[in-house]
Amino acid sequence: MSTPYGLSAEALKVKPFEWDDHYDFPRDLVGYGEESFNPQWPNGAKIAVSFVINYEEGAEHTVLNGDMHSETHLWEAPGGTPKVQERAVNIESEYDYGSRSGVWRLFRLFNNYNYKYTLYAVGKAIEDNPSVGISSVKNGHDVASHAYRWIDYADMPPEKEKAYIKKEIETIAKICGEPPKGWYYGRLSSRSHALVWDVYKEMGIPLLWEADSYADDLPYWVDVPAEKDVEKPEGMLMLPYSYDCNDYKFNVPTGFGSPTDFHDHVKSAFDTLYEEGCEGSPKMMTIALHCRCIGKPGRFGALKKIVKYINGHEGVWVATRTQIAEHFRKKFPYQRGHLAPGVKRAEAKNTINAWPAHKDVPV
């Protein structure tokens, strides 16, 4: 998104941003740089492909989850005073289709190819349909956290958000047999990265990876602000996610107009990254799926073609996100201030008018 200019007088009264040494992670606009970085995938793979199935159905904003309302009407009260009338609406939707039908169509496809996916499981959704999580575990797939509710956390007080994080971990552990090793919000707050790290630490559970990043085609390490004075910090491994190879774009005006659009875009992304791998610069690719989107019969064929196409290439490592994280952590352990051992991170912690404070403004 572009930065808004010409702000109103009221907007200019907002308190200026102040850096928080616990919650705020520095920004890195350089990354691995021109030479990239070789992740040395197992068996010399040219590309690591991560299929992710987002399971959110039943955890979205709805009156049945205690949310405010889904329709608002204005009406005239006696005396002509306009008032707001709330009316709770419960309509079975494509969310319901995803949990009742679409999810099993996706599961069958990946099980038939023996391709292991990562299930981004929203806790409330898994509570409503535990068989989704149980089936994933039974067939050797990876169950990660997608927060407890599929809602926006931007304005949630930190203590309430922490309680939700803990509840999510406990829910996944109860239904799937163990806590989630990885985390992805999607609608995170400015404090979410730090809060997730805090809760995992407090519960004594290892957090192997975090995916609220769209910044690269490779995993990379970040320093955790709370570990600033820790003698032996552990860092946080980021496994970048995907907004473009993502079937949610079927549901936005500027997104995929047809299954062919989805197929062509994902195939093109795979071809580009596979070619870079063949040239000696292997990458990681994420293909993001939703049961209520690509799980529809008219769209599903595009995913089948993609899976078949990928399966026809040599040197492809189809892996869960936890498998990718475990490989990277073992091969390239955390080193403070580095994306990976030997690759120092470039940070722009403080900025003035969007120009890094540590660099001179050009004349």
Coordinates of C-alpha atoms in Angstrom, one line a residue:
M1 CA 0.0 0.0 0.0
S2 CA 1.1 3.5 -0.7
T3 CA 1.7 6.0 2.1
P4 CA -1.2 8.5 2.5
Y5 CA -0.4 12.2 2.2
G6 CA -2.3 15.3 2.9
L7 CA -3.5 14.1 6.3
S8 CA -6.3 15.9 8.1
A9 CA -5.7 18.1 11.1
E10 CA -7.2 15.5 13.3
A11 CA -5.0 12.8 12.0
L12 CA -1.9 15.0 12.6
K13 CA -2.9 15.1 16.4
V14 CA -2.1 11.4 16.7
K15 CA 0.8 10.7 19.1
P16 CA 4.1 10.3 17.1
F17 CA 5.4 6.8 16.9
E18 CA 7.8 5.8 19.7
W19 CA 10.1 2.7 19.4
D20 CA 9.3 0.0 21.9
D21 CA 12.4 -2.1 22.8
H22 CA 10.2 -5.2 23.7
Y23 CA 7.6 -5.2 20.9
D24 CA 9.3 -3.6 17.9
F25 CA 11.5 -5.6 15.5
P26 CA 13.9 -3.6 13.2
R27 CA 13.2 -3.5 9.5
D28 CA 15.6 -5.0 6.9
L29 CA 15.3 -3.8 3.3
V30 CA 18.5 -5.5 2.2
G31 CA 18.1 -9.2 3.0
Y32 CA 20.5 -11.6 1.5
G33 CA 21.4 -9.2 -1.3
E34 CA 22.5 -9.7 -4.9
E35 CA 24.3 -13.0 -4.3
S36 CA 21.3 -14.6 -2.4
F37 CA 22.0 -17.5 -0.1
N38 CA 22.2 -21.3 -0.7
P39 CA 19.9 -23.1 1.8
Q40 CA 21.5 -26.4 0.8
W41 CA 18.2 -28.3 0.6
P42 CA 18.3 -32.0 1.3
N43 CA 19.5 -34.2 -1.6
G44 CA 20.6 -31.1 -3.6
A45 CA 17.0 -30.0 -4.2
K46 CA 16.6 -27.1 -6.5
I47 CA 13.5 -25.8 -4.7
A48 CA 11.6 -26.4 -1.5
V49 CA 7.8 -26.3 -2.0
S50 CA 5.5 -25.7 1.0
F51 CA 1.8 -26.4 0.6
V52 CA -0.2 -24.6 3.3
I53 CA -3.9 -25.3 4.0
N54 CA -5.5 -22.5 6.0
Y55 CA -8.3 -24.0 8.2
E56 CA -10.3 -21.0 9.5
E57 CA -13.9 -22.1 9.1
G58 CA -16.1 -21.4 12.2
A59 CA -13.5 -19.0 13.8
E60 CA -14.3 -16.0 11.7
H61 CA -16.2 -12.9 12.9
T62 CA -19.8 -14.0 13.6
V63 CA -22.5 -13.5 16.1
L64 CA -22.3 -17.2 17.0
N65 CA -18.8 -16.5 18.4
G66 CA -20.1 -13.7 20.5
D67 CA -19.2 -10.9 18.1
M68 CA -21.3 -7.8 17.9
H69 CA -23.5 -8.1 14.8
S70 CA -23.5 -8.9 11.2
E71 CA -26.1 -6.4 10.0
T72 CA -27.0 -2.9 11.1
H73 CA -30.2 -1.0 10.3
L74 CA -31.2 2.6 10.9
W75 CA -34.8 3.2 12.0
E76 CA -36.9 6.1 13.2
A77 CA -37.7 6.1 16.9
P78 CA -40.8 7.9 18.2
G79 CA -40.1 11.6 17.8
G80 CA -38.1 11.1 14.6
T81 CA -34.7 10.3 16.3
P82 CA -32.6 7.9 14.2
K83 CA -31.5 4.9 16.1
V84 CA -29.5 1.8 15.3
Q85 CA -31.1 -1.6 15.4
E86 CA -28.9 -4.7 15.6
R87 CA -30.0 -7.9 13.9
A88 CA -28.1 -11.1 14.3
V89 CA -27.8 -13.0 11.0
N90 CA -26.7 -16.6 10.7
I91 CA -26.4 -17.8 7.1
E92 CA -24.6 -20.9 6.1
S93 CA -21.9 -19.7 3.8
E94 CA -18.8 -20.7 1.8
Y95 CA -17.0 -21.0 5.1
D96 CA -19.3 -23.9 5.9
Y97 CA -18.6 -25.4 2.5
G98 CA -14.9 -25.3 3.2
S99 CA -15.3 -27.3 6.5
R100 CA -17.9 -29.7 5.3
S101 CA -16.6 -30.6 1.8
G102 CA -13.7 -28.6 0.5
V103 CA -11.2 -29.6 3.2
W104 CA -11.6 -33.3 2.5
R105 CA -11.1 -32.7 -1.3
L106 CA -7.7 -31.1 -0.5
F107 CA -6.7 -33.7 2.0
R108 CA -7.4 -36.5 -0.5
L109 CA -5.3 -34.9 -3.2
F110 CA -2.2 -34.5 -1.0
N111 CA -2.6 -37.9 0.6
N112 CA -2.8 -39.5 -2.9
Y113 CA 0.5 -37.9 -3.9
N114 CA 2.1 -38.4 -0.4
Y115 CA 2.8 -34.7 -0.3
K116 CA 2.9 -33.4 3.3
Y117 CA 1.2 -30.1 3.9
T118 CA 1.2 -27.7 6.8
L119 CA -2.2 -27.0 8.3
Y120 CA -2.6 -23.5 9.5
A121 CA -5.1 -24.4 12.1
V122 CA -7.2 -21.7 13.8
G123 CA -8.0 -23.1 17.3
K124 CA -11.7 -22.3 17.4
A125 CA -12.1 -23.9 13.9
I126 CA -10.4 -27.1 15.1
E127 CA -12.6 -27.2 18.2
D128 CA -15.7 -27.1 16.0
N129 CA -14.4 -29.8 13.7
P130 CA -11.6 -31.8 15.5
S131 CA -11.5 -34.5 12.7
V132 CA -9.6 -32.0 10.5
G133 CA -6.7 -31.8 12.9
I134 CA -6.8 -35.5 13.8
S135 CA -6.8 -36.6 10.1
S136 CA -3.8 -34.3 9.4
V137 CA -1.8 -35.8 12.3
K138 CA -2.8 -39.4 11.4
N139 CA -1.5 -38.9 7.9
G140 CA 1.8 -37.4 8.9
H141 CA 1.1 -33.7 8.1
D142 CA 2.2 -30.6 10.0
V143 CA -0.3 -28.8 12.2
A144 CA 0.8 -25.2 12.9
S145 CA -1.0 -22.3 14.7
H146 CA -3.1 -19.8 12.8
A147 CA -4.2 -18.0 16.1
Y148 CA -7.3 -19.0 18.2
R149 CA -9.7 -16.8 16.2
W150 CA -9.6 -15.7 12.6
I151 CA -10.1 -12.0 13.5
D152 CA -8.1 -8.8 13.4
Y153 CA -5.8 -8.4 16.4
A154 CA -4.6 -4.9 15.7
D155 CA -6.5 -3.2 18.5
M156 CA -6.6 -6.0 21.0
P157 CA -5.0 -5.3 24.5
P158 CA -1.8 -7.2 24.9
E159 CA -3.0 -9.2 27.9
K160 CA -6.1 -10.4 26.0
E161 CA -3.9 -11.3 23.0
K162 CA -1.6 -13.3 25.2
A163 CA -4.5 -15.2 26.6
Y164 CA -5.7 -16.0 23.1
I165 CA -2.1 -17.2 22.2
K166 CA -2.0 -19.5 25.2
K167 CA -5.5 -20.8 24.5
E168 CA -4.5 -21.6 20.9
I169 CA -1.5 -23.6 22.0
E170 CA -3.5 -25.6 24.5
T171 CA -6.3 -26.2 22.0
I172 CA -4.0 -27.6 19.3
A173 CA -2.1 -29.7 21.9
K174 CA -5.3 -31.2 23.2
I175 CA -6.8 -32.1 19.8
C176 CA -3.6 -32.9 17.8
G177 CA -1.5 -34.4 20.5
E178 CA 1.3 -31.8 20.7
P179 CA 1.6 -28.0 20.7
P180 CA 2.1 -26.2 17.3
K181 CA 5.8 -25.8 16.4
G182 CA 5.1 -22.8 14.1
W183 CA 2.9 -19.8 14.0
Y184 CA 1.2 -17.6 11.5
Y185 CA -1.3 -14.8 12.3
G186 CA -2.2 -13.1 9.1
R187 CA -4.0 -10.3 11.0
L188 CA -1.4 -9.6 13.6
S189 CA -1.0 -6.6 15.9
S190 CA 2.2 -4.5 16.2
R191 CA 2.9 -6.6 19.3
S192 CA 2.1 -10.1 18.0
H193 CA 5.6 -11.3 17.1
A194 CA 6.9 -10.5 20.6
L195 CA 3.8 -11.8 22.4
V196 CA 4.0 -15.2 20.6
W197 CA 7.7 -15.5 21.6
D198 CA 6.8 -14.4 25.2
V199 CA 4.0 -17.0 25.6
Y200 CA 6.1 -19.9 24.1
K201 CA 8.9 -19.0 26.5
E202 CA 6.6 -18.8 29.5
M203 CA 5.1 -22.2 28.7
G204 CA 8.4 -23.8 28.0
I205 CA 7.5 -24.8 24.5
P206 CA 9.9 -24.5 21.5
L207 CA 8.9 -22.1 18.7
L208 CA 10.7 -23.4 15.6
W209 CA 9.4 -20.9 13.1
E210 CA 7.2 -17.8 12.5
A211 CA 5.6 -17.0 9.2
D212 CA 4.2 -13.5 9.4
S213 CA 6.6 -12.3 6.8
Y214 CA 6.3 -11.8 3.0
A215 CA 9.8 -10.4 2.6
D216 CA 11.9 -13.2 0.9
D217 CA 12.1 -16.5 -0.9
L218 CA 14.2 -18.0 1.8
P219 CA 14.1 -18.5 5.6
Y220 CA 16.0 -16.1 7.7
W221 CA 16.8 -15.3 11.3
V222 CA 15.7 -12.2 13.2
D223 CA 16.8 -11.0 16.7
V224 CA 14.2 -11.0 19.3
P225 CA 14.1 -7.6 21.2
A226 CA 13.4 -9.3 24.5
E227 CA 16.7 -11.2 24.1
K228 CA 18.8 -8.1 23.9
D229 CA 20.6 -8.7 27.2
V230 CA 20.4 -12.5 27.1
E231 CA 23.8 -14.2 27.1
K232 CA 22.7 -17.1 24.8
P233 CA 19.8 -15.8 22.7
E234 CA 17.8 -18.2 20.5
G235 CA 16.4 -15.8 17.9
M236 CA 13.3 -16.3 15.8
L237 CA 13.4 -18.1 12.5
M238 CA 11.1 -16.6 9.8
L239 CA 9.7 -18.7 7.1
P240 CA 8.2 -16.2 4.6
Y241 CA 4.6 -16.7 3.5
S242 CA 2.9 -15.8 0.3
Y243 CA 0.2 -13.3 -0.7
D244 CA 0.5 -13.8 -4.4
C245 CA 0.5 -17.6 -4.8
N246 CA -2.6 -17.6 -2.6
D247 CA -6.1 -18.7 -3.5
Y248 CA -7.7 -16.1 -1.3
K249 CA -7.2 -13.8 -4.4
F250 CA -10.3 -15.5 -5.9
N251 CA -12.3 -13.4 -3.4
V252 CA -10.8 -10.0 -4.1
P253 CA -11.7 -7.7 -7.0
T254 CA -8.1 -7.4 -8.3
G255 CA -7.4 -11.1 -7.8
F256 CA -7.8 -14.3 -9.8
G257 CA -10.7 -14.1 -12.3
S258 CA -10.6 -17.8 -13.0
P259 CA -9.0 -21.1 -12.1
T260 CA -6.7 -20.6 -15.1
D261 CA -5.4 -17.4 -13.6
F262 CA -4.5 -19.2 -10.4
H263 CA -2.9 -22.1 -12.3
D264 CA -0.9 -19.8 -14.6
H265 CA 0.4 -17.6 -11.8
V266 CA 1.5 -20.4 -9.5
K267 CA 3.1 -22.3 -12.4
S268 CA 5.0 -19.2 -13.4
A269 CA 6.2 -18.6 -9.9
F270 CA 7.4 -22.3 -9.7
D271 CA 9.1 -22.1 -13.0
T272 CA 11.0 -18.9 -12.0
L273 CA 12.2 -20.3 -8.7
Y274 CA 13.0 -23.7 -10.1
E275 CA 15.1 -22.1 -12.8
E276 CA 17.0 -20.0 -10.2
G277 CA 17.6 -23.3 -8.3
C278 CA 19.0 -24.9 -11.4
E279 CA 21.4 -21.9 -11.7
G280 CA 22.7 -22.5 -8.2
S281 CA 20.4 -20.3 -6.1
P282 CA 17.8 -22.6 -4.6
K283 CA 14.7 -21.0 -3.1
M284 CA 11.6 -21.8 -1.1
M285 CA 8.1 -21.5 -2.5
T286 CA 4.8 -21.3 -0.6
I287 CA 1.5 -22.2 -2.1
A288 CA -1.3 -21.0 0.1
L289 CA -4.7 -22.7 0.0
H290 CA -8.1 -22.3 1.6
C291 CA -10.8 -25.0 1.8
R292 CA -13.6 -22.6 0.8
C293 CA -11.6 -21.2 -2.1
I294 CA -9.6 -23.8 -4.1
G295 CA -11.7 -26.5 -2.6
K296 CA -14.7 -25.5 -4.8
P297 CA -15.2 -28.1 -7.6
G298 CA -14.8 -25.5 -10.4
R299 CA -11.4 -24.3 -9.1
F300 CA -10.0 -27.6 -7.7
G301 CA -8.8 -28.8 -11.2
A302 CA -6.3 -25.9 -11.3
L303 CA -4.7 -27.2 -8.1
K304 CA -4.6 -30.8 -9.4
K305 CA -2.8 -29.6 -12.5
I306 CA -0.2 -27.7 -10.3
V307 CA 0.5 -30.7 -8.1
K308 CA 0.8 -32.9 -11.1
Y309 CA 3.1 -30.4 -12.8
I310 CA 5.4 -30.1 -9.7
N311 CA 5.4 -33.9 -9.4
G312 CA 6.9 -34.1 -12.9
H313 CA 10.1 -32.3 -12.0
E314 CA 13.2 -33.7 -10.5
G315 CA 15.0 -32.0 -7.6
V316 CA 11.8 -30.7 -5.8
W317 CA 11.6 -31.1 -2.1
V318 CA 7.9 -30.9 -1.1
A319 CA 8.1 -30.4 2.7
T320 CA 6.2 -29.1 5.7
R321 CA 7.2 -25.8 7.1
T322 CA 8.4 -27.5 10.2
Q323 CA 10.7 -29.8 8.1
I324 CA 12.1 -26.7 6.3
A325 CA 12.6 -25.0 9.7
E326 CA 14.3 -28.1 11.2
H327 CA 16.7 -28.3 8.2
F328 CA 17.6 -24.6 8.3
R329 CA 18.1 -24.5 12.1
K330 CA 20.4 -27.5 11.9
K331 CA 22.3 -26.4 8.9
F332 CA 22.4 -22.7 9.7
P333 CA 22.0 -22.1 13.5
Y334 CA 21.1 -18.7 14.9
Q335 CA 23.8 -16.1 15.2
R336 CA 22.9 -12.7 16.7
G337 CA 22.7 -9.9 14.1
H338 CA 22.8 -12.3 11.1
L339 CA 20.2 -13.6 8.7
A340 CA 22.2 -16.8 8.6
P341 CA 25.7 -17.6 9.7
G342 CA 28.1 -15.3 7.8
V343 CA 25.4 -13.0 6.5
K344 CA 25.0 -9.9 8.6
R345 CA 21.6 -8.3 8.8
A346 CA 21.1 -4.7 7.6
E347 CA 18.7 -2.9 9.9
A348 CA 17.0 0.5 9.8
K349 CA 15.6 0.7 13.3
N350 CA 14.8 4.4 13.4
T351 CA 13.5 6.3 10.4
I352 CA 12.7 10.0 9.8
N353 CA 10.3 10.7 7.0
A354 CA 10.9 7.2 5.7
W355 CA 14.7 7.7 5.5
P356 CA 16.9 5.5 7.6
A357 CA 18.4 7.5 10.4
H358 CA 21.8 5.8 10.1
K359 CA 22.3 7.1 6.6
D360 CA 22.8 10.6 5.3
V361 CA 19.9 12.1 3.4
P362 CA 21.0 12.7 -0.2
V363 CA 21.3 16.4 -1.2

